[in-house]
Coordinates of C-alpha atoms and ligand atoms in Angstrom, one line a residue:
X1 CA 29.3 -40.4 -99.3
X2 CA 25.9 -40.3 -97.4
X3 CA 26.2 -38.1 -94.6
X4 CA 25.2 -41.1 -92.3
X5 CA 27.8 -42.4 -92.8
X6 CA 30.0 -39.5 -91.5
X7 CA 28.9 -39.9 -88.3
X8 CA 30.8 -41.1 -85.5
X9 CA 28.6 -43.0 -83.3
X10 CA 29.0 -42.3 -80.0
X11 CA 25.9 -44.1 -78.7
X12 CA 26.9 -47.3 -80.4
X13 CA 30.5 -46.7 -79.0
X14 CA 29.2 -46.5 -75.6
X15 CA 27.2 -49.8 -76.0
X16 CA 30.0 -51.7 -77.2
X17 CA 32.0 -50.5 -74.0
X18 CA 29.5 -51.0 -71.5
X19 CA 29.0 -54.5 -73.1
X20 CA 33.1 -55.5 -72.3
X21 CA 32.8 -53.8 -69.0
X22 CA 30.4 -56.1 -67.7
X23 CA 32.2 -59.4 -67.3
X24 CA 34.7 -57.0 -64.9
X25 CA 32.0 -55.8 -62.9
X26 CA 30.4 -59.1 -62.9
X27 CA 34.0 -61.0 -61.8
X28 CA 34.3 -58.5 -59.6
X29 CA 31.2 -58.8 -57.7
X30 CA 32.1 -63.0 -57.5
X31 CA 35.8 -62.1 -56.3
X32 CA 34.2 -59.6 -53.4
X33 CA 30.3 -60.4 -53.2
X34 CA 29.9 -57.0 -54.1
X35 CA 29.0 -54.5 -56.7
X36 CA 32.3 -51.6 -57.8
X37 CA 30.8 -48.9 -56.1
X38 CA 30.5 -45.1 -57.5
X39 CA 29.2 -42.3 -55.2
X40 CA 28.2 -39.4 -57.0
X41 CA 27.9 -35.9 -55.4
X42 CA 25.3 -33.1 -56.4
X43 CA 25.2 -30.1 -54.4
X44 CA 22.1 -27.4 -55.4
X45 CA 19.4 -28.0 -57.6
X46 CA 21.0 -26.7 -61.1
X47 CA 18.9 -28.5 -64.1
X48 CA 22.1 -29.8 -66.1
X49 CA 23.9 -31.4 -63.4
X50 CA 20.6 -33.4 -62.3
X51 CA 19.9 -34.5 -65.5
X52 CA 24.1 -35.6 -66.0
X53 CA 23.8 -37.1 -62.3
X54 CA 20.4 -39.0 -63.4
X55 CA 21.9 -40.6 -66.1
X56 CA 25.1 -41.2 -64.6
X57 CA 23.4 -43.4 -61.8
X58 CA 20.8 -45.0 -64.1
X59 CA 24.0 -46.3 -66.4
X60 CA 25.9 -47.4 -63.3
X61 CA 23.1 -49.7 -62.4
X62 CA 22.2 -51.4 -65.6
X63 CA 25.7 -52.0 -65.7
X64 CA 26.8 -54.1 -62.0
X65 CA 28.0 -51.1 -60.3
X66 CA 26.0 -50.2 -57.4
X67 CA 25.7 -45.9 -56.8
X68 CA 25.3 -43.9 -54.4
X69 CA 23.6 -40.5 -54.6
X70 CA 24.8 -37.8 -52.3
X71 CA 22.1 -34.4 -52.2
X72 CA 23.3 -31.5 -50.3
X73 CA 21.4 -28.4 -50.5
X74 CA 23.1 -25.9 -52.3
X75 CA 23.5 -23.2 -49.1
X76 CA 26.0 -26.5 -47.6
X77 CA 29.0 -25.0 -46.8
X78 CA 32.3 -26.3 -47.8
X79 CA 33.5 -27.6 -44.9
X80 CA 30.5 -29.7 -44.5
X81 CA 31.1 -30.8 -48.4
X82 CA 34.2 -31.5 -47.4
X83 CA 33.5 -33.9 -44.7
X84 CA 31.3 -35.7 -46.7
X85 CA 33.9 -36.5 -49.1
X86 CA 36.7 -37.7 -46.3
X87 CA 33.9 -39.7 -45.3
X88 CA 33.8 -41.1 -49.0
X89 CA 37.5 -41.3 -49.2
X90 CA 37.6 -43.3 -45.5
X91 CA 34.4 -45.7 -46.8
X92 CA 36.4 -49.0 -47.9
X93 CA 33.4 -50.0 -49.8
X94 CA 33.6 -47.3 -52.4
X95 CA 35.9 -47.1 -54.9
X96 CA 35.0 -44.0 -57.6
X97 CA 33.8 -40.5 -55.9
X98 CA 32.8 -38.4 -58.4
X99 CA 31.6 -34.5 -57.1
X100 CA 29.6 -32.8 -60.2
X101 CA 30.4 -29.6 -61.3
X102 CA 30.0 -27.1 -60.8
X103 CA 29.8 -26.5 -57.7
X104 CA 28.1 -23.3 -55.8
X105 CA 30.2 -19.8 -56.2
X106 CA 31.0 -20.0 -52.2
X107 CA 32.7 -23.6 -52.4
X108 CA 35.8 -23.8 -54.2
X109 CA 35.9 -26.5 -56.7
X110 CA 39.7 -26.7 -56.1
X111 CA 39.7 -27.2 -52.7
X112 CA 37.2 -30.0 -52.6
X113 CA 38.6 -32.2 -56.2
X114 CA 41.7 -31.8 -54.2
X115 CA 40.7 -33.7 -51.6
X116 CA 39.0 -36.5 -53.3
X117 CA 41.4 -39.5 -52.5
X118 CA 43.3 -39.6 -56.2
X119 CA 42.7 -43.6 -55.9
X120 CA 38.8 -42.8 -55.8
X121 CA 38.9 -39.8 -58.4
X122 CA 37.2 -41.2 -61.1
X123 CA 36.7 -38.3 -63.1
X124 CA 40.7 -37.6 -63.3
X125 CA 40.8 -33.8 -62.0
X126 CA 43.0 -34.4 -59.1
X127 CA 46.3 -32.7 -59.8
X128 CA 48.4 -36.5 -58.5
X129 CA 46.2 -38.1 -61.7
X130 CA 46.7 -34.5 -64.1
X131 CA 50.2 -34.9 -63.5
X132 CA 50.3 -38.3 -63.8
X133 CA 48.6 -37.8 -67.1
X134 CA 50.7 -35.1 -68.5
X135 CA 53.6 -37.5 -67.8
X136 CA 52.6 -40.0 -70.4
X137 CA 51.6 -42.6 -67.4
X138 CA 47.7 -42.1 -66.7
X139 CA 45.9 -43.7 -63.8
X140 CA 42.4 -42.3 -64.0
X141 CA 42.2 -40.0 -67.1
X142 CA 39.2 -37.2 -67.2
X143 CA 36.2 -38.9 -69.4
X144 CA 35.2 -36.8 -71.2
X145 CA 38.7 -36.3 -73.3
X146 CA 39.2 -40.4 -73.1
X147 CA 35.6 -41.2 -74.9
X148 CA 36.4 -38.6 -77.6
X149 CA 40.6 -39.9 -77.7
X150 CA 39.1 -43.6 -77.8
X151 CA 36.9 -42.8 -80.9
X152 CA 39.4 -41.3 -82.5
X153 CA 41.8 -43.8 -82.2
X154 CA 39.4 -46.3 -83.6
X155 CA 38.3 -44.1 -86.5
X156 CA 41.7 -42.9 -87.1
X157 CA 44.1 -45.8 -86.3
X158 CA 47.2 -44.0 -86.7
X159 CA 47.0 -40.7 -85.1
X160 CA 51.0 -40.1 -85.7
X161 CA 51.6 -36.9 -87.5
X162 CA 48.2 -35.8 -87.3
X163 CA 47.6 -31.6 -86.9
X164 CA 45.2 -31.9 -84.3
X165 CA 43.4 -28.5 -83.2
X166 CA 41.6 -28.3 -80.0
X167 CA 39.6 -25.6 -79.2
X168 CA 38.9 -24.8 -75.5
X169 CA 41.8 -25.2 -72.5
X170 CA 39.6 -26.1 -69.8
X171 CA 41.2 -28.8 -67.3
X172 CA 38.0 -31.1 -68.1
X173 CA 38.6 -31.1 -71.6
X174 CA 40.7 -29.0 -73.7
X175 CA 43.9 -29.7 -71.5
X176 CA 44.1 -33.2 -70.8
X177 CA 43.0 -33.8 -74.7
X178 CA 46.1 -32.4 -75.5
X179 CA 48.0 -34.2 -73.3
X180 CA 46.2 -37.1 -74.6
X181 CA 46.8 -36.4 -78.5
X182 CA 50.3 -35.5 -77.7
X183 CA 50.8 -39.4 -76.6
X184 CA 49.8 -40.7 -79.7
X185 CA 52.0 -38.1 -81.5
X186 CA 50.2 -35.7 -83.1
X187 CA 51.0 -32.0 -83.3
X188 CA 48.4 -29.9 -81.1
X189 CA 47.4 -26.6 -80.9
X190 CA 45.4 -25.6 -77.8
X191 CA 43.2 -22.5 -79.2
X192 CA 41.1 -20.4 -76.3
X193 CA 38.9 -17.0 -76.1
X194 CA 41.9 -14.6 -77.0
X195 CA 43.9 -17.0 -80.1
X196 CA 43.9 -14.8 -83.1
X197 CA 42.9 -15.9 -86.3
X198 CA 41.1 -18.6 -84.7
X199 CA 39.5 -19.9 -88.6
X200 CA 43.3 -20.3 -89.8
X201 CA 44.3 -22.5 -87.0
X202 CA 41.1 -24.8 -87.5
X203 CA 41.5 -24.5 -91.4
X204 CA 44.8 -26.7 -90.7
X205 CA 43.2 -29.3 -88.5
X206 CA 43.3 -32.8 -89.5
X207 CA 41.3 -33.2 -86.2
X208 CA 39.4 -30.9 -85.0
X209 CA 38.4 -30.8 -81.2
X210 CA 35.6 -28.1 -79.8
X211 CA 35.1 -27.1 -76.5
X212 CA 33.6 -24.4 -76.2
X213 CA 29.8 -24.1 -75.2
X214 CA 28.6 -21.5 -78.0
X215 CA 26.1 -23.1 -79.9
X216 CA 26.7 -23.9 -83.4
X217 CA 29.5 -21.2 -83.4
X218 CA 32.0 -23.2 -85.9
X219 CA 31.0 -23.9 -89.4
X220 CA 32.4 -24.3 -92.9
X221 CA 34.6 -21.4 -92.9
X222 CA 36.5 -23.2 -89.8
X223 CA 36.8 -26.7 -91.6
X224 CA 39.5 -28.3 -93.7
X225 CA 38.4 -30.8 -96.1
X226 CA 38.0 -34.3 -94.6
X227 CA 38.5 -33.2 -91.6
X228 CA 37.8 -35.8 -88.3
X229 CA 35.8 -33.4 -85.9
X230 CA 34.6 -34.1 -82.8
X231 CA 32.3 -31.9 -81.0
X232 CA 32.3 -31.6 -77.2
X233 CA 30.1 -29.1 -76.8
X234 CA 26.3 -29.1 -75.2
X235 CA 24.5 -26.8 -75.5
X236 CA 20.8 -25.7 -74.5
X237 CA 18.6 -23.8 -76.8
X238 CA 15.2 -22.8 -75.5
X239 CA 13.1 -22.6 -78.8
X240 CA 9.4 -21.9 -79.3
X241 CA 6.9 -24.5 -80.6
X242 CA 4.8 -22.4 -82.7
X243 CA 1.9 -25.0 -82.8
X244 CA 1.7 -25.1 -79.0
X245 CA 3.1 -21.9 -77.8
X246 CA 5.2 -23.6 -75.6
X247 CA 9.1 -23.7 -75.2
X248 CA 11.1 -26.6 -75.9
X249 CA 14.6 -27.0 -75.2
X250 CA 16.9 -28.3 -78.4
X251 CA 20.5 -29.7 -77.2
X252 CA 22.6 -28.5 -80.4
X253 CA 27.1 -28.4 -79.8
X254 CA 29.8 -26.2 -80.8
X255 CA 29.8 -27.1 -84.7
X256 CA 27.2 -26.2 -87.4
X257 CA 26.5 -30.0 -88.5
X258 CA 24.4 -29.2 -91.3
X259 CA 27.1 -26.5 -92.6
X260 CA 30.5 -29.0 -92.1
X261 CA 29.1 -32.6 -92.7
X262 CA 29.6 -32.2 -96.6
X263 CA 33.0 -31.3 -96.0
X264 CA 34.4 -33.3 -93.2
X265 CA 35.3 -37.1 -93.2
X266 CA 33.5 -37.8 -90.2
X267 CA 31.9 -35.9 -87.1
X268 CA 30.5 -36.6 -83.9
X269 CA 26.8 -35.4 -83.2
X270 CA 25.3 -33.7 -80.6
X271 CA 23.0 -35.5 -78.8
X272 CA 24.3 -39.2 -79.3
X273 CA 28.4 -38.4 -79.8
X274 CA 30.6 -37.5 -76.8
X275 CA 28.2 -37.5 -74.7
X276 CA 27.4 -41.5 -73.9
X277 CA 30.9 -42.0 -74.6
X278 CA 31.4 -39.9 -71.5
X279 CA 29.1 -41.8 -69.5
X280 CA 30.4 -45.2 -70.8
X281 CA 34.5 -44.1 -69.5
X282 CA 33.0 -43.3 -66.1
X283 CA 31.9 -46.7 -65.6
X284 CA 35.3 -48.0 -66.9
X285 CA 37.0 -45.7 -64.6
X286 CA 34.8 -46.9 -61.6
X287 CA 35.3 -50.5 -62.1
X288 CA 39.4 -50.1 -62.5
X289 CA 39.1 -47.8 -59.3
X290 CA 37.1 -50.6 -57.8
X291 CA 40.1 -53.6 -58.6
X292 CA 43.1 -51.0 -57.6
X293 CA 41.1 -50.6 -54.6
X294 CA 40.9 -54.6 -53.7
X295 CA 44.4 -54.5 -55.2
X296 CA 43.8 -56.3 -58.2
X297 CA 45.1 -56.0 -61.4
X298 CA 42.9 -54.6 -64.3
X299 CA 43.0 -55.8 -67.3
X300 CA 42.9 -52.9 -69.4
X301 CA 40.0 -53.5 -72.4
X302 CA 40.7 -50.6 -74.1
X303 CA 44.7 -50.8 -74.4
X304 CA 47.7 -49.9 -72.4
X305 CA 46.9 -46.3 -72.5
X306 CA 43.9 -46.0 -70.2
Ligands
NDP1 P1 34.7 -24.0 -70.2 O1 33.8 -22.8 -70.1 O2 35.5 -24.3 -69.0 O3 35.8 -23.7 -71.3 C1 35.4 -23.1 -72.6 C2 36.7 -22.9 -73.3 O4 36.3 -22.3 -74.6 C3 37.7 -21.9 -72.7 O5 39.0 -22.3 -72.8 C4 37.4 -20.6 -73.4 O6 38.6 -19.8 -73.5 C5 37.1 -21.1 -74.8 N1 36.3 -20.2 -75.6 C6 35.3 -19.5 -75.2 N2 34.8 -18.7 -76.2 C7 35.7 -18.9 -77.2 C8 35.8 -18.3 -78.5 N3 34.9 -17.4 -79.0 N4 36.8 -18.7 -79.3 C9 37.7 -19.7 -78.9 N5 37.6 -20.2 -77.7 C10 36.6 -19.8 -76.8 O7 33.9 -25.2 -70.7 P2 34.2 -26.8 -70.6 O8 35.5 -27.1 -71.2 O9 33.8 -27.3 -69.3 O10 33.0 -27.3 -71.6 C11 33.0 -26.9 -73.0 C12 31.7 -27.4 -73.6 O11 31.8 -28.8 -73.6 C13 30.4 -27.0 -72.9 O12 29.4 -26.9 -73.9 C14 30.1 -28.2 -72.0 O13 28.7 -28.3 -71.8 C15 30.6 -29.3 -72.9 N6 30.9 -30.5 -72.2 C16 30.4 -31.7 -72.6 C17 30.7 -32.8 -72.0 C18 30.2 -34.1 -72.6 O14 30.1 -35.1 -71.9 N7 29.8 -34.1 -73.8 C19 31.5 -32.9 -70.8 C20 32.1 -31.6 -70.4 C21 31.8 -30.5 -71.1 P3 39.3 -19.1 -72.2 O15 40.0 -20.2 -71.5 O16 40.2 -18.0 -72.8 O17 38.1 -18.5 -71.4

């Protein structure tokens, strides 16, 4: 098979999402006369997070859902971030608070995701919507693991059975994929900095998940044949441009694309896989926020489970 054809198109994913979110935002906005609203929180001036937040805002508004950008220098201190976000949760005209992480050493991330109203917590990390998650009955589920779950489902169909390895326990991603692959009954293995034999547990995987942020660390030695992998990871490689002399930053993501794709069944790339898919389950999650917050019932596009 072409190796373009092993590639799970995350982009294209995203677009067709988007594409059946809009009517939503669009009968919302009739029902309400106005847009679902998303406020979006960065604190400091760290280059990642403005480029995420940048993109995050620019999506929201090509898609009816009006945002709200929040800048606090990064010497606030948490109570002040705090009050902002009882202010958010107080404001009746917006329904998905997200706060971007991470957040400056001397405000604890805790603290502040746990006061984000869990009706408004688009993003999932609340421990009310973990739980929730964990107990087979999600209300807003973390994006990141529901863009990569949703491809997979549609790639996959029938996950049941499936050996799914994930590598990375994070509460963004490696955690609540589990749960998440649990549901649809696979058997998962959550693998972390100190599993052993990390190679033999990925050699089994039917599904392979990576979280890890280490550029290009798995390759072919890691990979079962016709394997489904998705790779989470982004990472930032500052290379030289020999012509110029000047530095150029490559995104690359956990897995060695060039050293798995003649092996696997299909992969995820990085840029253009998880990554709009990410994007595109934030907007979902904003626009359901937005009819639980008028009390109206959502009509779930993407089936029961989300
Ligand atoms: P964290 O740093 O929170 O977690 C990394 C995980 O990888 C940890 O569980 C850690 O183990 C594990 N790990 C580290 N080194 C190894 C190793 N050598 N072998 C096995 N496991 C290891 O990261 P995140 O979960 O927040 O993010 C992971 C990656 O995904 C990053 O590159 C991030 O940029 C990317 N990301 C991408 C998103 C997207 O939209 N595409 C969204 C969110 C994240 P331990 O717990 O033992 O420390």
């Amino acid at each position: 098979m072409e190796n373009y054809k092993k590639i799970i198109d995350g982009k294209k994913y995203s677009e067709e999402l988007l594409k059946q979110l809009i009517p939503l935002s669009s009968k919302f906005f009739k029902n309400f006369n106005r847009k679902p609203c998303l406020a979006v929180v960065l604190v400091g001036d760290n280059t990642a997070s403005g480029i995420y937040v940048k993109n995050k805002v620019n999506i929201a508004e090509k898609n009816g859902i009006e945002s709200i950008k929040i800048i606090l220098s990064s010497e606030v201190s948490e109570q002040d971030l705090l009050n902002e976000i009882f202010k958010l949760n107080e404001n009746q005209d917006i329904d998905g608070i997200l706060v971007q992480l991470p957040l400056p050493k001397h405000i604890s991330e805790k603290k502040i995701i746990h006061n984000i109203d869990p009706m408004k917590d688009v993003d999932g990390f609340h421990p009310i919507n973990f739980g929730k998650l964990f107990m087979g009955d999600p209300n807003f589920i973390p994006c990141t693991p529901m863009g990569c779950f949703y491809m997979l489902k549609n790639e996959l169909k029938d996950l049941n059975g499936k050996n799914a390895v994930i590598i990375g326990r994070s509460n963004i991603v490696g955690k609540p994929m589990a749960s998440l692959l649990l549901s649809s009954n696979c058997s998962v293995t959550v693998t972390h900095s100190k599993t052993k034999n990390l190679q033999e547990h990925c050699k089994k995987a039917d599904v392979l998940i990576s979280a890890v942020g280490i550029p290009e660390m798995i390759d072919e030695t890691y990979i079962k044949k016709d394997a489904i992998v998705i790779d989470v990871g982004i990472n930032r490689l500052q290379l030289l441009n020999s012509k110029t002399n000047t530095s150029i930053t490559k995104l690359v993501g956990d897995i060695n694309f060039e050293k798995v794709v003649n092996i696997v069944k299909k992969i995820t790339p990085v840029p253009g896989g998880v990554g709009p898919m990410t994007i595109a389950c934030l907007m979902h999650n904003t626009i359901k926020a937005a009819y639980k917050n008028k009390k109206q019932n959502f009509v779930n596009i993407l089936g029961d489970y989300f």
